[in-house]
XYZ file of C-alpha atoms in Angstrom:
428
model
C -114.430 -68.031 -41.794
C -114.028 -67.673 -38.224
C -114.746 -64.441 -36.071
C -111.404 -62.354 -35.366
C -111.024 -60.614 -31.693
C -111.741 -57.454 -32.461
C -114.848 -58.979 -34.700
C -115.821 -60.257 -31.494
C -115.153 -57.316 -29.333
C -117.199 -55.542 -31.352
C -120.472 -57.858 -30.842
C -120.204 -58.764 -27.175
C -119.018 -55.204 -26.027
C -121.967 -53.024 -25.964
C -124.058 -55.492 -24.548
C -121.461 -57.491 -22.222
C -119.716 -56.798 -18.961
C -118.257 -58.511 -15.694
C -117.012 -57.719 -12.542
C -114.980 -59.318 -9.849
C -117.008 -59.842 -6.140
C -114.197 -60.843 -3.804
C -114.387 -60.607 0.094
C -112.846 -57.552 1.807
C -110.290 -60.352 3.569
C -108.268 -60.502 0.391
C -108.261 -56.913 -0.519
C -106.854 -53.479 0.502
C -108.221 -51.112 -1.645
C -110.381 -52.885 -4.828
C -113.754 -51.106 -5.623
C -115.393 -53.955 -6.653
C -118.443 -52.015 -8.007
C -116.900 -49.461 -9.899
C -114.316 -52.068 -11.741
C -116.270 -53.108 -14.489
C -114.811 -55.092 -17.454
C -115.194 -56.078 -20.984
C -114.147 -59.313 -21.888
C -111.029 -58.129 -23.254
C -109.970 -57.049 -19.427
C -111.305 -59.961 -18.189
C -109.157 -62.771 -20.167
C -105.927 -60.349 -19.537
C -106.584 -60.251 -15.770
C -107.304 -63.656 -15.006
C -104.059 -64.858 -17.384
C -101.704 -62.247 -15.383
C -103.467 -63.687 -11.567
C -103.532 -67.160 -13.132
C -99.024 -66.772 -13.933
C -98.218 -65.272 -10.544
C -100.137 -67.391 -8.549
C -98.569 -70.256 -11.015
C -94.989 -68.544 -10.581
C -95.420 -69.522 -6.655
C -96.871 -72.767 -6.264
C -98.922 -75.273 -8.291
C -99.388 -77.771 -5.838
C -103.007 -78.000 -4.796
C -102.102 -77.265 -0.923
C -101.844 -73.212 -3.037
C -105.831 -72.111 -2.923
C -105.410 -69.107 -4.449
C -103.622 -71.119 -7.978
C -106.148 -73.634 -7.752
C -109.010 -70.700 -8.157
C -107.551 -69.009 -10.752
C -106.173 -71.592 -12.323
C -110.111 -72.977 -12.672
C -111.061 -69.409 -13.514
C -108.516 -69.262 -16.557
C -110.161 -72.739 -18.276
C -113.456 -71.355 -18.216
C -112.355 -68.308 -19.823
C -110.246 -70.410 -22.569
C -113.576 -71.822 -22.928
C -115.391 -68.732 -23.672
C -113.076 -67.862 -26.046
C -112.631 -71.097 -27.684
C -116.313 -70.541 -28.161
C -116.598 -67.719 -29.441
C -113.387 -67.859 -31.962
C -115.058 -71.026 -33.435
C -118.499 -69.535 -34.083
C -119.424 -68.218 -37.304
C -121.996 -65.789 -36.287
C -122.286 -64.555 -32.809
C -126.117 -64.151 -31.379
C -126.028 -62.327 -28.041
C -129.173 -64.635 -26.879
C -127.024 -67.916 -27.612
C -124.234 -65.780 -25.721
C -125.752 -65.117 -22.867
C -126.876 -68.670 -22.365
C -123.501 -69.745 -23.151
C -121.821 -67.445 -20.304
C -124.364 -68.462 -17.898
C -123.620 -72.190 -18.063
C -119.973 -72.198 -18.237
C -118.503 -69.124 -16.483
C -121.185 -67.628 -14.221
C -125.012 -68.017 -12.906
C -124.433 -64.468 -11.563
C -125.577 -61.851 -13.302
C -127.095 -58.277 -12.992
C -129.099 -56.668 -15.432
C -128.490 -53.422 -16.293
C -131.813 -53.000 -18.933
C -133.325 -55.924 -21.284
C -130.031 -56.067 -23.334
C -127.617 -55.228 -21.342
C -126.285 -57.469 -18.835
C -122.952 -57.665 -16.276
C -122.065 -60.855 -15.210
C -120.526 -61.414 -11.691
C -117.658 -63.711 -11.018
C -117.337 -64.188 -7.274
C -113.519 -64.898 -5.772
C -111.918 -65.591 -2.375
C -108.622 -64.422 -3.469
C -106.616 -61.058 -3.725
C -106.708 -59.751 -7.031
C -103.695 -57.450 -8.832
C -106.484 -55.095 -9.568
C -106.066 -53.812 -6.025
C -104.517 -50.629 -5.467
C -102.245 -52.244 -2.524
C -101.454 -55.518 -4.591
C -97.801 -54.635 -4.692
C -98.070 -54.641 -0.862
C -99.699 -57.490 -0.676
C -96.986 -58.947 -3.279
C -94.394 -58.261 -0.703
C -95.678 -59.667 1.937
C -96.308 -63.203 0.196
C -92.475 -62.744 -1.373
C -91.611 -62.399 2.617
C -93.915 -65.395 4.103
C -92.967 -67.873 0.953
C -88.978 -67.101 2.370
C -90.204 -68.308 5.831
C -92.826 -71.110 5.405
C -95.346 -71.772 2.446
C -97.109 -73.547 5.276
C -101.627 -72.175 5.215
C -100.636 -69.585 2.790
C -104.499 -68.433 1.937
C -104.456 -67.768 6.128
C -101.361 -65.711 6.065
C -102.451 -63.641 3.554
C -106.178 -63.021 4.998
C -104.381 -61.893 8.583
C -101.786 -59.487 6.749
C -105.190 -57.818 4.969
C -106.486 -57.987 8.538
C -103.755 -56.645 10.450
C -102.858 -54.030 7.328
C -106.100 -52.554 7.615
C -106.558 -52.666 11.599
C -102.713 -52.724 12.417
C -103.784 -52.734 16.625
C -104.678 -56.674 15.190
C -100.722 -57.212 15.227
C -100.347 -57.706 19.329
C -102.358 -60.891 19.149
C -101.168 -62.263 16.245
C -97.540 -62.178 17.396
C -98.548 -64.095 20.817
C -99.892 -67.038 18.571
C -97.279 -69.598 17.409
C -98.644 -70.583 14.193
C -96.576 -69.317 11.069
C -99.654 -67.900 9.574
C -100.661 -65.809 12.485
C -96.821 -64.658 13.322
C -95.328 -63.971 10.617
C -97.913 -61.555 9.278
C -98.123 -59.510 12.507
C -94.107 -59.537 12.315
C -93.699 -58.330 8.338
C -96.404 -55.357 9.391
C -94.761 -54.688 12.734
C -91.091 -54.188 10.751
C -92.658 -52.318 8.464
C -94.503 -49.685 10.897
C -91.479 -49.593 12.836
C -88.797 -49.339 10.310
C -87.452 -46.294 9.619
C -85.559 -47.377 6.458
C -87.650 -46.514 3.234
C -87.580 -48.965 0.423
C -84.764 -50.363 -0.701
C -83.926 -50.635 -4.382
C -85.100 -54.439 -4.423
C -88.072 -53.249 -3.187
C -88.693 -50.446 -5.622
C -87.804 -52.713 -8.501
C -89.817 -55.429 -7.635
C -92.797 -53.243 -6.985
C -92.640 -50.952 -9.796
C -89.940 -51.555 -12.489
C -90.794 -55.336 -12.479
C -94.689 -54.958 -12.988
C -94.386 -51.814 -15.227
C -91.884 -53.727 -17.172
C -94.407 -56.971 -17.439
C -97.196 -54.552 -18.313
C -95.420 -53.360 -21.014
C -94.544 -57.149 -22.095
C -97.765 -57.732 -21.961
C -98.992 -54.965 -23.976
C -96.620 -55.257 -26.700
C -97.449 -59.200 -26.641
C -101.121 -58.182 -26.971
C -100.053 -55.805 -29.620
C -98.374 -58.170 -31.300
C -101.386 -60.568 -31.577
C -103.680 -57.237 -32.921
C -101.126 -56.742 -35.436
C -100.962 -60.812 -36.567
C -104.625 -60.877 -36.374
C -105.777 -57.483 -38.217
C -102.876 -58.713 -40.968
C -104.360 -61.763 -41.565
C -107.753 -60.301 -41.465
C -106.780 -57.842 -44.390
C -104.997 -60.470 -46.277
C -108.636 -62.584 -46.017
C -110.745 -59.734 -47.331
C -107.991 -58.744 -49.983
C -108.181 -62.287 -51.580
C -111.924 -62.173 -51.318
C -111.971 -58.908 -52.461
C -109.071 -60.100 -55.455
C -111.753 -63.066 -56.385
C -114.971 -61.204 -56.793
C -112.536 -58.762 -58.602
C -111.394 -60.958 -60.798
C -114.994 -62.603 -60.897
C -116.379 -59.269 -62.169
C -113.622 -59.011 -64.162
C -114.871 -62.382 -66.226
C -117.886 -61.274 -66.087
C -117.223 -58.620 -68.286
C -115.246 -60.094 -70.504
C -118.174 -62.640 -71.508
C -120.394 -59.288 -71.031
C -117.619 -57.701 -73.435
C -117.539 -60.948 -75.561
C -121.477 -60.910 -75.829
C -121.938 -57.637 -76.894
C -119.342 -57.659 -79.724
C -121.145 -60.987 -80.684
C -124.334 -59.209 -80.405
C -122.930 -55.924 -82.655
C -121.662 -58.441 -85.213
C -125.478 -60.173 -85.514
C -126.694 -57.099 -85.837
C -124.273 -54.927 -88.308
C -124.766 -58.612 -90.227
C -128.168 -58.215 -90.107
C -128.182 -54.525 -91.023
C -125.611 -55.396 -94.087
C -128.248 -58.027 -94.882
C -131.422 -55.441 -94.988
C -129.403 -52.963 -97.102
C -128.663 -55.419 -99.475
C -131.863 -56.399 -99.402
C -133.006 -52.927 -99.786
C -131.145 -52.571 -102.540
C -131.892 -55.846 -104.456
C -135.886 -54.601 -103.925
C -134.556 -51.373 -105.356
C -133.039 -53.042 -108.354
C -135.737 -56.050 -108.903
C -138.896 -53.938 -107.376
C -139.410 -52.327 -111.231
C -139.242 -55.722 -113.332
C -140.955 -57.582 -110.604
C -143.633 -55.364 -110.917
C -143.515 -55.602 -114.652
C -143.452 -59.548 -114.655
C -146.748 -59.317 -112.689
C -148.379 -56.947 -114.551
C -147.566 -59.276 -117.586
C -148.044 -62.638 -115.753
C -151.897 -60.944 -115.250
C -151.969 -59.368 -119.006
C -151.245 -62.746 -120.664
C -153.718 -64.809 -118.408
C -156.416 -62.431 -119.591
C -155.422 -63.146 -122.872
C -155.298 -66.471 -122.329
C -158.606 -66.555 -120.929
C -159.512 -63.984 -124.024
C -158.594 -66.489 -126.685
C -159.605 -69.396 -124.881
C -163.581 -68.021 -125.638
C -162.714 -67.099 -128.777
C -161.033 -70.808 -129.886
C -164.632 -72.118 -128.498
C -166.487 -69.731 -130.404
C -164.251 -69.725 -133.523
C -164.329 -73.608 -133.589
C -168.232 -73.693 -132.908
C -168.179 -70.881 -136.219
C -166.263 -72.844 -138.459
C -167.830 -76.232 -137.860
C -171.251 -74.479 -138.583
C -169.641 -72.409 -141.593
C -167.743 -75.666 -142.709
C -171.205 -77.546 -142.813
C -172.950 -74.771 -144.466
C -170.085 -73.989 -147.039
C -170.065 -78.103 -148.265
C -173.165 -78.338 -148.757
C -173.573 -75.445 -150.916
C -170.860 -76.169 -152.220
C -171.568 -80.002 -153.102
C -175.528 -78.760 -154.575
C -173.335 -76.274 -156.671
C -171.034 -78.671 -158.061
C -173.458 -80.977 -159.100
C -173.829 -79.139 -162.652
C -171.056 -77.818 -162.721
C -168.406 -80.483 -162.046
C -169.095 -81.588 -164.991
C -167.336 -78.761 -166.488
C -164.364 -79.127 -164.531
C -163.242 -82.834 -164.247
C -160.408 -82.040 -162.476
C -161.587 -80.723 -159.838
C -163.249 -83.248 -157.354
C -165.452 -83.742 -154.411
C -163.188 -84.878 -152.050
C -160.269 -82.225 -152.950
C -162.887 -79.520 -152.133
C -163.772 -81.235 -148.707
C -160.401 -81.860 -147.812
C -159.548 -78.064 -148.428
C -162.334 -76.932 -145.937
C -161.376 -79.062 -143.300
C -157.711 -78.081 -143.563
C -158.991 -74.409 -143.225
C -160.481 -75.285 -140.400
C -158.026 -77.212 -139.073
C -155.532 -74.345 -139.780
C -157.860 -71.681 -138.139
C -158.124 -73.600 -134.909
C -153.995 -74.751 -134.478
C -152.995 -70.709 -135.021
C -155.678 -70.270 -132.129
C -154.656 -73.011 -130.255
C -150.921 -72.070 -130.220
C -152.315 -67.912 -129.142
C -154.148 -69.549 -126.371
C -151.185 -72.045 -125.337
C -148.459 -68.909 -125.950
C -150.427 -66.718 -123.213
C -150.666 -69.353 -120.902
C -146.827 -69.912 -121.221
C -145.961 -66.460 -120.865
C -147.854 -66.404 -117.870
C -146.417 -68.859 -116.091
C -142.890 -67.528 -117.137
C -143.562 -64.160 -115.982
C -145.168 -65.313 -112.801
C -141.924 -67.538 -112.201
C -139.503 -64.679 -112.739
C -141.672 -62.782 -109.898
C -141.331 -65.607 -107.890
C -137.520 -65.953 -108.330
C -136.777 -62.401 -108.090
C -138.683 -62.722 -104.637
C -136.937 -65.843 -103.277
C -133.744 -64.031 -104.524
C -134.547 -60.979 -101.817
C -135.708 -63.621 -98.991
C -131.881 -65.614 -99.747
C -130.201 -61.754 -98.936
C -132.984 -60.695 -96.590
C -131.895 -64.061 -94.511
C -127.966 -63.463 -95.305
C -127.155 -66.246 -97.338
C -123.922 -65.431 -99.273
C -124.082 -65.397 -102.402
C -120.967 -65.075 -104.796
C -120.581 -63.444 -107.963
C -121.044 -66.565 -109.890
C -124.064 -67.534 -108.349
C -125.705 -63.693 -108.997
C -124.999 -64.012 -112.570
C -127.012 -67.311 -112.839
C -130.096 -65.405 -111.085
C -129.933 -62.456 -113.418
C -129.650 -64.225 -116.441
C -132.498 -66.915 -115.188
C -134.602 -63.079 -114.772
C -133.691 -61.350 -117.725
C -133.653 -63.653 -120.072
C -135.733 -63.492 -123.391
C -139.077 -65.631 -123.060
C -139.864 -67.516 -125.808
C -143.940 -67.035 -126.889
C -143.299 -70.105 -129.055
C -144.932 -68.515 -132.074
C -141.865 -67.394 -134.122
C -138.645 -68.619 -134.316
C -136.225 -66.451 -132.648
C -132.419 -67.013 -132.273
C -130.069 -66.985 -128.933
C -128.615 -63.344 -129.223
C -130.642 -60.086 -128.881
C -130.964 -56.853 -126.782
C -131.862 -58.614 -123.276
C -127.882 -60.448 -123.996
C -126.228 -57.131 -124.348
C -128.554 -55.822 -120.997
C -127.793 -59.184 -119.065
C -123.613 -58.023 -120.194
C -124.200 -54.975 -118.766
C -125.518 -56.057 -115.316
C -122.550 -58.994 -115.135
C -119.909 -56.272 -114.558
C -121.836 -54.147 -112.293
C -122.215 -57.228 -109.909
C -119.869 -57.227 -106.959
């Protein structure tokens, strides 16, 4: 965005000044050291010269347009310049002003500088400018003939009025006409006339005014449209934050669902470990009791068959030296019914010991595998996977269901049924 006026005011002011150096032939009564100017001034000055030179004459023969008018483009310049820039450094300034407008300059201190802009022409700063505004309204009735002459003898003869005797002896306009305006005037005894009074005080007042108001006018436009800017880039990064909350808002209610989620999930979790921590515990303790009985009756099987193989051997052979004499006695009875008996003893002895050691091991894996499902069960609600009534009811009857030691027959319905009833209906 572009710099506004008063933007620029603001930069060039504190450091920035000029001042007009014109001869004393082209004014009455202009201080040109004490009329200093900000930049402001100096563009409103040079327009108002730059129209009333304009208003006479533009034809190149009129010196005093032909300055000004010069003058005024190098000030559009400057301000061209400086209402395109986006950032205004006073270094880039300077150089700027001392290339275009003027290579005079005095320096105040190290940042302050006041630039001079040298004329050979009356300026409307002048106290006496309304004089000297009369006087050219006078001539440009007569002649327009060397204008920049006539004007530096009526300064001449204004200020040193004993001038006028020579003048009026000289025929040219711009030697005769000068002394003759000033002589009429010193000898008139007829104040000014209402013309006169209106075109040297209502009229300029009145443009002043114009000119204020039109200057006014251009403030107002200007600060307007610089308020409107900022509004809408207020209005943006308003509406910007504004987003930015929303997705902040958005976020955090995402964030609070996660974590009430999460929370739900723990105290379910917490409660499942409250409800399971007891026959988990249990099924452990009995996964471990029936592996040492496993283990138990494993030894004893080895021992028991290692016994009865020995006792077996032992107990035929007495057995067949007995039944030598005494077979005869009992014909019914014969050798191979008595070794057939042992050895399906034994044989009996070692299956009931088999099916122990095989009933411990199965219990232990069962009880180990109801540990192990009750603890995947927690890690499903620890990680909040939903699961429905339906679902819950398989799990508890997969961990309270009666285990089978496959020893004795045993049929579907018992205690655990009624308990595994009980549990259904408290499930929600």
């Amino acid at each position: 965005m572009t710099l506004t006026k008063k933007q620029i005011s603001n930069m060039i002011n504190p450091n920035i000044s000029f001042r007009f150096q014109i001869s004393d032939s082209y004014t009455i009564s202009f201080d040109t050291y004490a009329s200093v100017y900000k930049f402001d001034d100096l563009e409103r000055i040079v327009k108002r010269n730059f129209n009333y030179w304009k208003s006479l004459s533009e034809e190149e023969s009129n010196t005093f347009f032909t300055l000004w008018k010069d003058l005024n483009d190098k000030v559009n310049s400057v301000r061209n310049y400086f209402s395109n820039a986006e950032t205004l450094e006073i270094n880039e300034v300077n150089s700027y002003l001392y290339n275009t407008l003027t290579c005079w300059i005095e320096e105040q201190d190290s940042e302050n500088k006041v630039y001079i802009i040298s004329l050979e022409c009356p300026i409307d700063e002048d106290k006496e400018f309304c004089k000297i505004k009369d006087f050219v309204s006078f001539y440009m009735e007569q002649t327009n003939d060397d204008l920049v002459s006539a004007v530096g003898t009526y300064i001449n003869i204004y200020k040193i009025p004993y001038n006028a005797g020579n003048s009026l002896i000289n025929p040219t306009p711009h030697s005769f006409y000068p002394a003759l305006y000033i002589m009429r005037q010193y000898f008139s005894n007829i104040g000014e006339n209402i013309s006169d009074f209106e075109s040297n005080i209502v009229i300029p007042i009145s443009n002043r005014l114009k000119e204020l108001q039109s200057s006014a006018d251009e403030q107002h436009e200007e600060i307007t449209a610089f308020v409107e800017n900022k509004h809408n880039e207020i209005q943006k990064q308003f509406d910007d934050k504004v987003h930015e909350l929303n997705e902040f808002q958005n976020t955090m209610e995402d964030w609070k669902d996660s974590k009430e989620k999460k929370i739900n999930d723990l105290e379910e979790t917490y409660k499942n470990k409250l409800k399971l921590e007891a026959p988990e515990q249990l099924w452990r303790d009995r996964a471990e009791e029936h592996q040492k009985s496993a283990t138990y009756w494993s030894k004893r099987l080895i021992l028991a068959s290692v016994a009865l193989i020995i006792a077996s051997a032992w107990f035929i052979i007495v057995l067949h030296n007995y039944s030598l004499g005494n077979l005869k006695e009992a014909p019914f009875i014969s050798r191979s019914f008595i070794l057939v008996s042992v050895i399906s003893f034994f044989i009996y002895v070692v299956r009931v010991l088999i099916k122990i050691v095989l009933s411990n091991h199965h219990l232990a894996t069962e009880y180990r595998q109801k540990a192990a499902l009750t603890r995947f069960y927690q890690s499903l609600t620890y990680e909040g996977t939903d699961i429905d009534k339906d679902e819950r009811l398989i799990i508890m009857n997969a961990l309270f269901s009666r285990v089978d030691t496959g020893l004795v027959k045993v049929d579907g319905s018992n205690d655990n049924d009624a308990l595994l009833a009980l549990l259904s209906k408290n499930i929600k």
